[in-house]
mmCIF file of C-alpha atoms and ligand atoms in Angstrom:
data_model
loop_
_atom_site.group_PDB
_atom_site.id
_atom_site.type_symbol
_atom_site.label_atom_id
_atom_site.label_comp_id
_atom_site.label_asym_id
_atom_site.label_seq_id
_atom_site.Cartn_x
_atom_site.Cartn_y
_atom_site.Cartn_z
ATOM 1 C CA MET F 1215 153.401 12.141 40.760
ATOM 2 C CA LEU F 1216 155.618 10.774 38.209
ATOM 3 C CA ARG F 1217 155.144 13.883 36.009
ATOM 4 C CA ARG F 1218 156.134 16.046 38.777
ATOM 5 C CA LEU F 1219 159.275 13.875 39.797
ATOM 6 C CA SER F 1220 160.365 13.795 36.295
ATOM 7 C CA ARG F 1221 160.343 17.632 36.048
ATOM 8 C CA TRP F 1222 162.381 17.895 39.204
ATOM 9 C CA LEU F 1223 164.718 15.305 37.924
ATOM 10 C CA GLY F 1224 164.983 17.338 34.568
ATOM 11 C CA LEU F 1225 165.890 20.552 36.424
ATOM 12 C CA THR F 1226 168.336 18.814 38.564
ATOM 13 C CA LEU F 1227 170.180 17.275 35.439
ATOM 14 C CA PHE F 1228 170.119 20.631 33.705
ATOM 15 C CA VAL F 1229 172.114 22.317 36.425
ATOM 16 C CA LEU F 1230 174.491 19.358 36.832
ATOM 17 C CA LEU F 1231 175.137 19.442 33.216
ATOM 18 C CA ALA F 1232 175.829 23.206 33.450
ATOM 19 C CA GLY F 1233 178.809 22.372 35.586
ATOM 20 C CA CYS F 1234 180.268 20.811 32.254
ATOM 21 C CA ALA F 1235 180.383 24.052 30.218
ATOM 22 C CA ASP F 1236 183.544 24.345 28.231
ATOM 23 C CA HIS F 1237 183.773 28.001 28.459
ATOM 24 C CA ALA F 1238 184.114 28.683 32.192
ATOM 25 C CA PRO F 1239 186.971 31.071 32.841
ATOM 26 C CA GLN F 1240 186.423 30.925 36.517
ATOM 27 C CA ASP F 1241 186.312 26.821 36.616
ATOM 28 C CA TYR F 1242 188.501 25.844 39.557
ATOM 29 C CA LEU F 1243 188.126 22.095 38.809
ATOM 30 C CA ARG F 1244 190.592 22.840 35.803
ATOM 31 C CA PRO F 1245 193.786 24.367 37.587
ATOM 32 C CA GLU F 1246 196.315 26.015 35.361
ATOM 33 C CA GLY F 1247 199.230 26.114 37.575
ATOM 34 C CA PRO F 1248 200.979 24.254 40.462
ATOM 35 C CA ILE F 1249 199.485 25.914 43.366
ATOM 36 C CA ALA F 1250 195.954 25.467 42.138
ATOM 37 C CA ARG F 1251 196.761 21.859 41.233
ATOM 38 C CA GLU F 1252 197.854 21.149 44.821
ATOM 39 C CA ALA F 1253 194.803 22.262 46.125
ATOM 40 C CA ASP F 1254 192.769 20.307 43.554
ATOM 41 C CA HIS F 1255 194.826 17.116 44.791
ATOM 42 C CA LEU F 1256 193.555 17.735 48.065
ATOM 43 C CA PHE F 1257 190.129 18.323 47.065
ATOM 44 C CA LYS F 1258 189.630 15.328 44.772
ATOM 45 C CA ALA F 1259 191.235 13.205 47.548
ATOM 46 C CA LEU F 1260 188.593 14.560 50.000
ATOM 47 C CA LEU F 1261 185.972 14.383 47.563
ATOM 48 C CA TYR F 1262 186.560 10.650 46.419
ATOM 49 C CA GLY F 1263 187.990 9.478 49.722
ATOM 50 C CA ALA F 1264 185.502 11.056 52.080
ATOM 51 C CA VAL F 1265 182.446 13.199 50.712
ATOM 52 C CA ILE F 1266 181.020 10.678 48.185
ATOM 53 C CA PRO F 1267 181.661 7.516 50.151
ATOM 54 C CA LEU F 1268 180.011 9.429 53.386
ATOM 55 C CA ALA F 1269 177.218 10.777 51.300
ATOM 56 C CA VAL F 1270 176.442 7.245 50.022
ATOM 57 C CA LEU F 1271 176.470 5.722 53.229
ATOM 58 C CA VAL F 1272 174.333 8.394 55.111
ATOM 59 C CA GLU F 1273 171.794 8.934 52.342
ATOM 60 C CA GLY F 1274 171.748 5.161 51.605
ATOM 61 C CA TRP F 1275 171.057 4.360 55.189
ATOM 62 C CA LEU F 1276 168.363 7.232 55.438
ATOM 63 C CA VAL F 1277 166.718 5.895 52.049
ATOM 64 C CA VAL F 1278 166.711 2.332 53.251
ATOM 65 C CA SER F 1279 165.314 3.309 56.560
ATOM 66 C CA VAL F 1280 162.567 5.499 55.086
ATOM 67 C CA ILE F 1281 161.470 2.763 52.642
ATOM 68 C CA ARG F 1282 161.543 -0.066 55.214
ATOM 69 C CA HIS F 1283 159.518 2.025 57.889
ATOM 70 C CA ARG F 1284 157.081 3.747 55.330
ATOM 71 C CA HIS F 1285 153.864 2.301 57.011
ATOM 72 C CA ARG F 1286 154.932 3.228 60.273
ATOM 73 C CA LYS F 1287 152.953 6.098 62.224
ATOM 74 C CA GLY F 1288 154.489 8.515 64.602
ATOM 75 C CA TYR F 1289 158.040 9.526 65.102
ATOM 76 C CA ALA F 1290 160.969 7.647 63.089
ATOM 77 C CA PRO F 1291 162.395 4.869 64.992
ATOM 78 C CA ARG F 1292 165.922 5.330 66.665
ATOM 79 C CA LEU F 1293 168.627 3.754 64.548
ATOM 80 C CA ARG F 1294 170.211 1.053 66.593
ATOM 81 C CA THR F 1295 173.923 0.986 65.945
ATOM 82 C CA PRO F 1296 176.212 -1.235 67.950
ATOM 83 C CA ARG F 1297 178.126 0.726 70.550
ATOM 84 C CA PRO F 1298 181.796 -0.109 69.201
ATOM 85 C CA ALA F 1299 180.713 0.918 65.757
ATOM 86 C CA LYS F 1300 179.362 4.073 67.050
ATOM 87 C CA LEU F 1301 182.607 4.857 68.432
ATOM 88 C CA TRP F 1302 184.502 4.305 65.559
ATOM 89 C CA LEU F 1303 182.129 6.387 63.662
ATOM 90 C CA ILE F 1304 183.502 9.356 65.587
ATOM 91 C CA ILE F 1305 187.204 8.365 65.929
ATOM 92 C CA VAL F 1306 187.936 7.774 62.186
ATOM 93 C CA PRO F 1307 186.151 10.937 60.840
ATOM 94 C CA THR F 1308 187.991 12.975 63.633
ATOM 95 C CA MET F 1309 191.378 11.517 63.015
ATOM 96 C CA ALA F 1310 190.950 12.203 59.235
ATOM 97 C CA LEU F 1311 189.980 15.815 59.704
ATOM 98 C CA MET F 1312 192.837 16.130 62.079
ATOM 99 C CA VAL F 1313 195.320 14.928 59.335
ATOM 100 C CA VAL F 1314 193.879 17.304 56.686
ATOM 101 C CA ASP F 1315 193.918 20.182 59.111
ATOM 102 C CA LEU F 1316 197.087 19.772 60.742
ATOM 103 C CA PHE F 1317 199.543 18.463 58.134
ATOM 104 C CA PRO F 1318 199.535 21.987 55.871
ATOM 105 C CA LEU F 1319 200.634 23.672 59.133
ATOM 106 C CA ALA F 1320 203.923 21.512 59.689
ATOM 107 C CA LYS F 1321 206.816 22.701 57.559
ATOM 108 C CA GLU F 1322 208.413 19.353 56.466
ATOM 109 C CA ALA F 1323 204.786 17.528 56.391
ATOM 110 C CA PRO F 1324 204.602 14.124 54.625
ATOM 111 C CA ILE F 1325 202.386 15.727 52.351
ATOM 112 C CA ASN F 1326 204.154 18.970 51.477
ATOM 113 C CA PHE F 1327 201.466 21.488 50.882
ATOM 114 C CA ALA F 1328 202.765 24.263 48.476
ATOM 115 C CA LEU F 1329 199.882 26.092 49.880
ATOM 116 C CA ALA F 1330 201.688 26.949 53.147
ATOM 117 C CA ARG F 1331 205.262 27.189 51.897
ATOM 118 C CA GLU F 1332 207.367 30.433 51.584
ATOM 119 C CA PRO F 1333 208.506 29.919 47.880
ATOM 120 C CA GLU F 1334 212.029 30.712 46.857
ATOM 121 C CA ASP F 1335 212.686 33.232 44.217
ATOM 122 C CA ALA F 1336 209.025 34.474 44.437
ATOM 123 C CA LEU F 1337 208.005 37.655 42.814
ATOM 124 C CA GLN F 1338 206.663 40.057 45.592
ATOM 125 C CA VAL F 1339 203.595 41.942 44.846
ATOM 126 C CA ASP F 1340 201.345 43.865 47.490
ATOM 127 C CA VAL F 1341 197.466 43.560 46.930
ATOM 128 C CA TYR F 1342 195.110 46.464 48.441
ATOM 129 C CA GLY F 1343 191.566 45.532 48.402
ATOM 130 C CA HIS F 1344 189.918 48.889 48.018
ATOM 131 C CA LEU F 1345 186.260 49.722 47.599
ATOM 132 C CA TRP F 1346 185.733 48.405 44.865
ATOM 133 C CA TRP F 1347 188.863 47.875 42.851
ATOM 134 C CA TRP F 1348 192.370 46.085 43.398
ATOM 135 C CA GLU F 1349 195.699 47.900 43.806
ATOM 136 C CA PHE F 1350 198.674 45.797 42.749
ATOM 137 C CA VAL F 1351 201.968 47.410 43.892
ATOM 138 C CA TYR F 1352 205.502 45.778 42.789
ATOM 139 C CA PRO F 1353 207.465 47.188 45.495
ATOM 140 C CA GLU F 1354 210.969 46.040 43.764
ATOM 141 C CA ALA F 1355 210.090 47.910 40.395
ATOM 142 C CA ASP F 1356 208.273 50.709 41.984
ATOM 143 C CA VAL F 1357 205.362 50.040 39.982
ATOM 144 C CA SER F 1358 201.466 49.976 40.597
ATOM 145 C CA THR F 1359 198.656 49.145 38.690
ATOM 146 C CA ALA F 1360 194.863 48.326 38.956
ATOM 147 C CA ASN F 1361 192.724 45.344 38.710
ATOM 148 C CA GLU F 1362 195.105 43.716 36.229
ATOM 149 C CA LEU F 1363 197.824 41.699 38.026
ATOM 150 C CA HIS F 1364 200.648 40.947 35.563
ATOM 151 C CA ILE F 1365 202.648 37.956 36.410
ATOM 152 C CA PRO F 1366 205.577 35.873 34.771
ATOM 153 C CA THR F 1367 204.812 32.199 33.823
ATOM 154 C CA GLY F 1368 206.729 29.462 35.882
ATOM 155 C CA ARG F 1369 207.473 31.653 38.749
ATOM 156 C CA PRO F 1370 205.614 31.761 41.952
ATOM 157 C CA VAL F 1371 204.152 34.986 42.772
ATOM 158 C CA ARG F 1372 204.063 35.844 46.552
ATOM 159 C CA LEU F 1373 200.996 38.084 47.567
ATOM 160 C CA THR F 1374 200.803 40.231 50.564
ATOM 161 C CA LEU F 1375 197.040 41.009 50.827
ATOM 162 C CA ARG F 1376 195.802 43.990 52.739
ATOM 163 C CA SER F 1377 192.590 45.987 52.943
ATOM 164 C CA ILE F 1378 194.143 49.317 53.475
ATOM 165 C CA GLU F 1379 198.060 50.222 53.307
ATOM 166 C CA PRO F 1380 199.202 50.939 56.914
ATOM 167 C CA GLY F 1381 199.537 54.901 57.311
ATOM 168 C CA LEU F 1382 197.931 55.769 53.908
ATOM 169 C CA PRO F 1383 195.504 58.554 54.980
ATOM 170 C CA ALA F 1384 191.947 57.635 54.335
ATOM 171 C CA PRO F 1385 189.678 60.203 52.061
ATOM 172 C CA GLU F 1386 187.854 62.514 54.182
ATOM 173 C CA GLY F 1387 184.949 61.662 55.690
ATOM 174 C CA ALA F 1388 185.296 58.003 54.520
ATOM 175 C CA GLU F 1389 182.726 55.611 56.116
ATOM 176 C CA PHE F 1390 185.167 52.667 55.791
ATOM 177 C CA ALA F 1391 188.258 54.188 56.782
ATOM 178 C CA GLN F 1392 189.805 51.196 58.326
ATOM 179 C CA GLY F 1393 189.085 49.113 55.196
ATOM 180 C CA VAL F 1394 186.568 46.181 54.899
ATOM 181 C CA MET F 1395 187.178 42.702 54.380
ATOM 182 C CA HIS F 1396 187.404 41.254 50.778
ATOM 183 C CA SER F 1397 188.658 37.990 49.449
ATOM 184 C CA PHE F 1398 191.137 37.636 46.552
ATOM 185 C CA TRP F 1399 190.322 34.866 44.259
ATOM 186 C CA VAL F 1400 191.681 33.713 40.734
ATOM 187 C CA PRO F 1401 190.033 30.077 40.590
ATOM 188 C CA LYS F 1402 192.488 28.531 37.815
ATOM 189 C CA LEU F 1403 195.707 29.720 39.648
ATOM 190 C CA ALA F 1404 195.240 29.498 43.476
ATOM 191 C CA GLY F 1405 192.505 29.017 46.317
ATOM 192 C CA LYS F 1406 190.970 32.213 47.783
ATOM 193 C CA THR F 1407 192.564 34.108 50.521
ATOM 194 C CA ASP F 1408 190.712 36.892 52.584
ATOM 195 C CA VAL F 1409 191.841 40.358 52.793
ATOM 196 C CA VAL F 1410 191.266 41.461 56.444
ATOM 197 C CA PRO F 1411 191.615 44.882 57.801
ATOM 198 C CA GLY F 1412 194.709 45.311 60.173
ATOM 199 C CA ARG F 1413 196.273 42.272 58.773
ATOM 200 C CA ALA F 1414 198.817 41.203 56.045
ATOM 201 C CA ASN F 1415 197.550 37.717 54.617
ATOM 202 C CA LYS F 1416 200.062 35.833 52.409
ATOM 203 C CA MET F 1417 199.469 33.634 49.675
ATOM 204 C CA THR F 1418 201.384 32.216 46.467
ATOM 205 C CA ILE F 1419 199.903 32.013 43.017
ATOM 206 C CA GLU F 1420 201.549 30.790 39.768
ATOM 207 C CA ALA F 1421 200.444 30.243 36.084
ATOM 208 C CA ASP F 1422 201.971 27.634 34.025
ATOM 209 C CA LYS F 1423 201.118 29.261 30.356
ATOM 210 C CA PRO F 1424 200.775 32.843 29.365
ATOM 211 C CA GLY F 1425 197.110 33.816 29.292
ATOM 212 C CA THR F 1426 194.494 35.925 31.360
ATOM 213 C CA TYR F 1427 192.697 34.293 34.219
ATOM 214 C CA LEU F 1428 189.760 35.935 35.485
ATOM 215 C CA GLY F 1429 189.254 36.377 39.252
ATOM 216 C CA GLN F 1430 186.818 38.424 41.549
ATOM 217 C CA CYS F 1431 186.432 39.580 45.065
ATOM 218 C CA ALA F 1432 184.888 36.609 46.987
ATOM 219 C CA GLU F 1433 183.767 38.270 50.140
ATOM 220 C CA TYR F 1434 180.784 40.230 50.098
ATOM 221 C CA CYS F 1435 182.276 44.072 50.665
ATOM 222 C CA ASN F 1436 179.191 46.147 50.239
ATOM 223 C CA LEU F 1437 177.667 48.286 47.460
ATOM 224 C CA SER F 1438 179.818 47.264 44.409
ATOM 225 C CA HIS F 1439 181.198 44.046 45.659
ATOM 226 C CA ALA F 1440 179.978 42.211 42.192
ATOM 227 C CA ASN F 1441 181.718 44.958 40.361
ATOM 228 C CA MET F 1442 184.896 44.044 41.974
ATOM 229 C CA ARG F 1443 186.734 41.690 39.333
ATOM 230 C CA LEU F 1444 190.201 41.271 38.327
ATOM 231 C CA ALA F 1445 192.209 39.506 35.879
ATOM 232 C CA ALA F 1446 195.844 37.756 36.311
ATOM 233 C CA VAL F 1447 197.729 38.460 33.163
ATOM 234 C CA ALA F 1448 200.572 35.887 32.738
ATOM 235 C CA HIS F 1449 203.375 36.623 30.370
ATOM 236 C CA GLU F 1450 206.432 34.657 29.394
ATOM 237 C CA PRO F 1451 209.364 35.922 31.844
ATOM 238 C CA ALA F 1452 210.792 38.252 29.023
ATOM 239 C CA ASP F 1453 207.536 39.692 28.139
ATOM 240 C CA PHE F 1454 206.978 40.249 31.897
ATOM 241 C CA GLU F 1455 210.051 42.193 32.061
ATOM 242 C CA ALA F 1456 209.216 44.325 28.962
ATOM 243 C CA TRP F 1457 205.698 45.171 30.501
ATOM 244 C CA LEU F 1458 207.220 46.143 33.942
ATOM 245 C CA ASN F 1459 209.776 48.433 32.359
ATOM 246 C CA ALA F 1460 206.944 50.099 30.147
ATOM 247 C CA GLN F 1461 205.059 50.657 33.301
ATOM 248 C CA ARG F 1462 208.031 52.372 35.032
ATOM 249 C CA GLN F 1463 208.103 55.102 32.209
ATOM 250 C CA PRO F 1464 206.588 58.639 33.043
ATOM 251 C CA VAL F 1465 203.939 60.233 31.072
ATOM 252 C CA ALA F 1466 204.791 62.810 28.429
ATOM 253 C CA LYS F 1467 202.825 66.300 28.780
ATOM 254 C CA PRO F 1468 200.819 66.751 25.519
ATOM 255 C CA ASP F 1469 201.710 70.232 23.926
ATOM 256 C CA THR F 1470 198.670 70.897 21.637
ATOM 257 C CA GLY F 1471 195.153 69.822 20.844
ATOM 258 C CA PRO F 1472 192.379 68.876 23.007
ATOM 259 C CA ALA F 1473 194.679 66.386 24.886
ATOM 260 C CA ALA F 1474 196.791 69.581 26.207
ATOM 261 C CA GLU F 1475 193.416 71.266 27.148
ATOM 262 C CA GLY F 1476 192.575 68.113 29.116
ATOM 263 C CA TYR F 1477 195.736 67.747 30.896
ATOM 264 C CA LYS F 1478 194.968 71.377 32.055
ATOM 265 C CA ILE F 1479 191.687 70.113 33.434
ATOM 266 C CA PHE F 1480 193.083 67.148 34.848
ATOM 267 C CA THR F 1481 195.809 68.851 37.029
ATOM 268 C CA GLY F 1482 193.291 71.980 37.529
ATOM 269 C CA LYS F 1483 189.641 72.410 38.182
ATOM 270 C CA GLY F 1484 189.062 68.716 37.387
ATOM 271 C CA GLY F 1485 190.197 67.721 40.799
ATOM 272 C CA CYS F 1486 191.719 64.518 39.640
ATOM 273 C CA LEU F 1487 194.911 65.009 41.307
ATOM 274 C CA ALA F 1488 192.932 64.580 44.916
ATOM 275 C CA CYS F 1489 192.791 60.866 44.383
ATOM 276 C CA HIS F 1490 195.006 59.890 41.381
ATOM 277 C CA THR F 1491 198.544 59.089 40.597
ATOM 278 C CA VAL F 1492 200.143 59.754 37.234
ATOM 279 C CA VAL F 1493 203.910 59.482 37.388
ATOM 280 C CA GLY F 1494 205.391 62.516 35.480
ATOM 281 C CA ILE F 1495 202.615 64.959 36.688
ATOM 282 C CA GLU F 1496 203.994 66.909 39.539
ATOM 283 C CA GLY F 1497 201.782 66.246 42.794
ATOM 284 C CA ALA F 1498 199.832 63.586 41.382
ATOM 285 C CA GLU F 1499 200.510 60.946 43.741
ATOM 286 C CA ALA F 1500 197.255 60.381 45.472
ATOM 287 C CA ARG F 1501 196.291 56.533 45.993
ATOM 288 C CA VAL F 1502 192.462 57.058 46.712
ATOM 289 C CA GLY F 1503 191.709 55.748 43.147
ATOM 290 C CA PRO F 1504 193.900 53.460 40.548
ATOM 291 C CA ASN F 1505 197.018 54.601 39.255
ATOM 292 C CA LEU F 1506 196.189 56.361 35.725
ATOM 293 C CA THR F 1507 199.781 56.595 34.324
ATOM 294 C CA HIS F 1508 199.350 53.728 31.931
ATOM 295 C CA LEU F 1509 195.747 53.527 32.011
ATOM 296 C CA LYS F 1510 195.302 52.456 28.475
ATOM 297 C CA SER F 1511 197.795 49.759 28.750
ATOM 298 C CA ARG F 1512 194.677 47.989 30.725
ATOM 299 C CA ALA F 1513 192.130 46.222 28.777
ATOM 300 C CA ARG F 1514 189.135 47.125 31.292
ATOM 301 C CA PHE F 1515 188.716 49.477 34.011
ATOM 302 C CA GLY F 1516 186.355 50.273 37.028
ATOM 303 C CA GLY F 1517 187.219 47.079 38.659
ATOM 304 C CA TYR F 1518 187.868 45.018 35.455
ATOM 305 C CA VAL F 1519 184.295 45.661 34.486
ATOM 306 C CA PHE F 1520 184.395 48.022 31.597
ATOM 307 C CA ASP F 1521 186.064 47.928 28.164
ATOM 308 C CA ASN F 1522 188.603 50.375 28.039
ATOM 309 C CA THR F 1523 187.266 52.452 25.193
ATOM 310 C CA ALA F 1524 187.317 56.219 24.814
ATOM 311 C CA GLU F 1525 183.310 56.098 24.866
ATOM 312 C CA ASN F 1526 183.321 54.004 28.149
ATOM 313 C CA LEU F 1527 185.918 56.307 29.519
ATOM 314 C CA ARG F 1528 183.721 59.467 28.724
ATOM 315 C CA SER F 1529 180.698 58.055 30.455
ATOM 316 C CA TRP F 1530 182.703 57.161 33.477
ATOM 317 C CA VAL F 1531 184.273 60.488 33.962
ATOM 318 C CA ASP F 1532 180.806 62.064 33.311
ATOM 319 C CA ASP F 1533 178.816 60.162 35.797
ATOM 320 C CA PRO F 1534 180.957 57.412 37.527
ATOM 321 C CA SER F 1535 178.102 56.165 39.771
ATOM 322 C CA ALA F 1536 175.651 55.809 36.850
ATOM 323 C CA MET F 1537 178.216 53.259 35.458
ATOM 324 C CA LYS F 1538 179.119 51.549 38.708
ATOM 325 C CA PRO F 1539 177.320 51.950 42.056
ATOM 326 C CA MET F 1540 179.493 53.819 44.464
ATOM 327 C CA ARG F 1541 178.879 56.345 47.167
ATOM 328 C CA PRO F 1542 181.357 59.027 46.668
ATOM 329 C CA GLU F 1543 179.516 61.077 49.207
ATOM 330 C CA ASP F 1544 180.521 58.595 51.935
ATOM 331 C CA GLY F 1545 184.055 58.722 50.678
ATOM 332 C CA THR F 1546 183.724 55.357 48.655
ATOM 333 C CA GLY F 1547 184.310 55.642 44.645
ATOM 334 C CA MET F 1548 184.886 58.391 42.292
ATOM 335 C CA PRO F 1549 182.532 61.539 42.386
ATOM 336 C CA ASP F 1550 181.013 63.347 39.518
ATOM 337 C CA GLN F 1551 183.321 66.252 38.833
ATOM 338 C CA GLY F 1552 180.773 68.410 37.071
ATOM 339 C CA LEU F 1553 182.459 68.917 33.701
ATOM 340 C CA SER F 1554 180.977 70.344 30.740
ATOM 341 C CA GLU F 1555 180.596 68.344 27.358
ATOM 342 C CA GLU F 1556 183.402 70.148 25.916
ATOM 343 C CA GLU F 1557 185.785 69.740 28.913
ATOM 344 C CA LEU F 1558 184.817 65.840 28.984
ATOM 345 C CA ASP F 1559 185.921 65.442 25.528
ATOM 346 C CA GLN F 1560 189.241 66.966 26.334
ATOM 347 C CA ILE F 1561 189.864 65.077 29.441
ATOM 348 C CA VAL F 1562 189.278 61.855 27.489
ATOM 349 C CA ALA F 1563 191.608 63.009 24.868
ATOM 350 C CA PHE F 1564 194.308 63.323 27.504
ATOM 351 C CA LEU F 1565 193.314 59.951 29.051
ATOM 352 C CA GLU F 1566 193.661 58.448 25.802
ATOM 353 C CA THR F 1567 197.368 59.799 25.632
ATOM 354 C CA LEU F 1568 197.959 57.412 28.936
ATOM 355 C CA LYS F 1569 199.486 54.327 26.796
HETATM 356 C C1 LIG O 1270 187.303 61.598 45.092
HETATM 357 C C2 LIG O 1270 188.399 60.638 44.498
HETATM 358 C C3 LIG O 1270 188.376 60.795 43.140
HETATM 359 C C4 LIG O 1270 188.442 61.899 42.269
HETATM 360 C C5 LIG O 1270 188.262 63.446 42.689
HETATM 361 C C6 LIG O 1270 188.672 61.550 40.918
HETATM 362 N N1 LIG O 1270 188.600 60.205 40.863
HETATM 363 FE FE1 LIG O 1270 188.863 58.822 39.385
HETATM 364 N N2 LIG O 1270 188.577 57.030 40.674
HETATM 365 C C7 LIG O 1270 188.331 57.177 41.835
HETATM 366 C C8 LIG O 1270 188.252 55.891 42.512
HETATM 367 C C9 LIG O 1270 187.979 55.573 44.109
HETATM 368 C C10 LIG O 1270 188.039 55.055 41.526
HETATM 369 C C11 LIG O 1270 187.947 53.448 41.255
HETATM 370 C C12 LIG O 1270 186.491 53.168 41.144
HETATM 371 C C13 LIG O 1270 186.105 51.652 41.143
HETATM 372 O O1 LIG O 1270 186.659 51.151 40.164
HETATM 373 O O2 LIG O 1270 185.666 51.089 41.958
HETATM 374 C C14 LIG O 1270 188.536 55.887 40.204
HETATM 375 C C15 LIG O 1270 188.707 55.395 38.802
HETATM 376 C C16 LIG O 1270 189.001 56.088 37.782
HETATM 377 C C17 LIG O 1270 189.229 55.536 36.481
HETATM 378 C C18 LIG O 1270 189.115 54.146 36.071
HETATM 379 C C19 LIG O 1270 190.612 53.612 36.501
HETATM 380 C C20 LIG O 1270 190.564 52.150 36.546
HETATM 381 O O3 LIG O 1270 191.774 51.520 35.802
HETATM 382 O O4 LIG O 1270 189.814 51.500 36.930
HETATM 383 C C21 LIG O 1270 189.415 56.873 35.581
HETATM 384 C C22 LIG O 1270 189.858 56.607 34.266
HETATM 385 C C23 LIG O 1270 189.221 57.829 36.427
HETATM 386 N N3 LIG O 1270 189.002 57.416 37.844
HETATM 387 C C24 LIG O 1270 189.674 59.245 36.078
HETATM 388 C C25 LIG O 1270 189.484 60.284 37.001
HETATM 389 C C26 LIG O 1270 189.547 61.694 36.278
HETATM 390 C C27 LIG O 1270 189.607 62.042 34.846
HETATM 391 C C28 LIG O 1270 189.207 62.398 37.215
HETATM 392 C C29 LIG O 1270 189.003 64.056 37.245
HETATM 393 C C30 LIG O 1270 188.079 64.531 36.466
HETATM 394 C C31 LIG O 1270 188.696 61.785 38.540
HETATM 395 N N4 LIG O 1270 189.183 60.355 38.118
HETATM 396 C C32 LIG O 1270 188.623 61.958 39.759
HETATM 397 C C33 LIG O 1270 188.341 58.179 43.002
HETATM 398 C C34 LIG O 1270 188.570 59.651 42.241
HETATM 399 CU CU1 LIG O 1271 185.540 43.149 47.846
#
């Protein structure tokens, strides 16, 4: 009995201690920006003010009554609480919950939640949750990228989250032509916000310091949900402007060597133009898959899962579904374009020029 108990205790302790891990890139208990901090204050107030006291009260009551009545047979006795106390037990938590629920809705609430405010001077970014990757569009700069959301530090970034862009044609035969639900979550920068078909949900994120903040889709969205990660990359404002400027440059067409051959395949028999945008290549404007104009400026690809090496890119173009479960036959994900070994080398040589 004692042995079994200590085994369970050990296991519980182990799980609890795992929460103290130092290297936890998605630890929301260590906020790294004002929005996340505001949510953290609310969380801690509720945790210490309500959750822990209530748990101690209710669990304590339970334990005491179990011990006190342990010899009793049959059903547990009913708790005998005096009537007025019962009433307060209902009224007080109800009021507390109303305060917590309703105040964020009021514009000039005493506790002014940054979460509900439309910030001034925010950078606007449109976010689209695809199956299974994130598209980030900077409408003022006419730039778009995938899975890596670049932001300036010290400035709120207002995200408009949609599942599928209104009016954008869905891929032929797509099973999920209306889009599906996702949830955008970068734990150190903000709480999560659902991405819902037919809606444009808003949220604000902000980072104090430059760095890479990991996140992921937090709403089950079918096959490759677990492979739908992202990173928010925060730069000093000047560096951010430089990044934006670099993203705006069109690609130069390679003239010689395997890259030039790869360019021909990319724009021709490879069929890549049906799904990908490359600014600078005529007719490369499709947005079924990520914008590849500056593919190599990104650290990872395929939903921020794979290191952006030539080797990985080759395996990807060779057989995308072998690397990441997708169902191109149902219109979700990237199909195997049936290229030969030599063509694969050439197309990767071309992709490697997309700096
Ligand atoms: C039917 C549409 C379709 C075609 C055709 C297509 N792709 Fe894709 N591609 C996608 C989709 C969708 C993704 C995103 C998959 C994911 O991450 O879940 C993708 C992702 C990629 C990526 C990773 C980009 C990133 O940043 O994550 C590369 C590189 C790529 N495709 C190259 C190619 C090349 C080269 C061709 C032509 C040989 C091609 N694609 C043809 C749909 C397509
Ligand atoms: Cu998702």
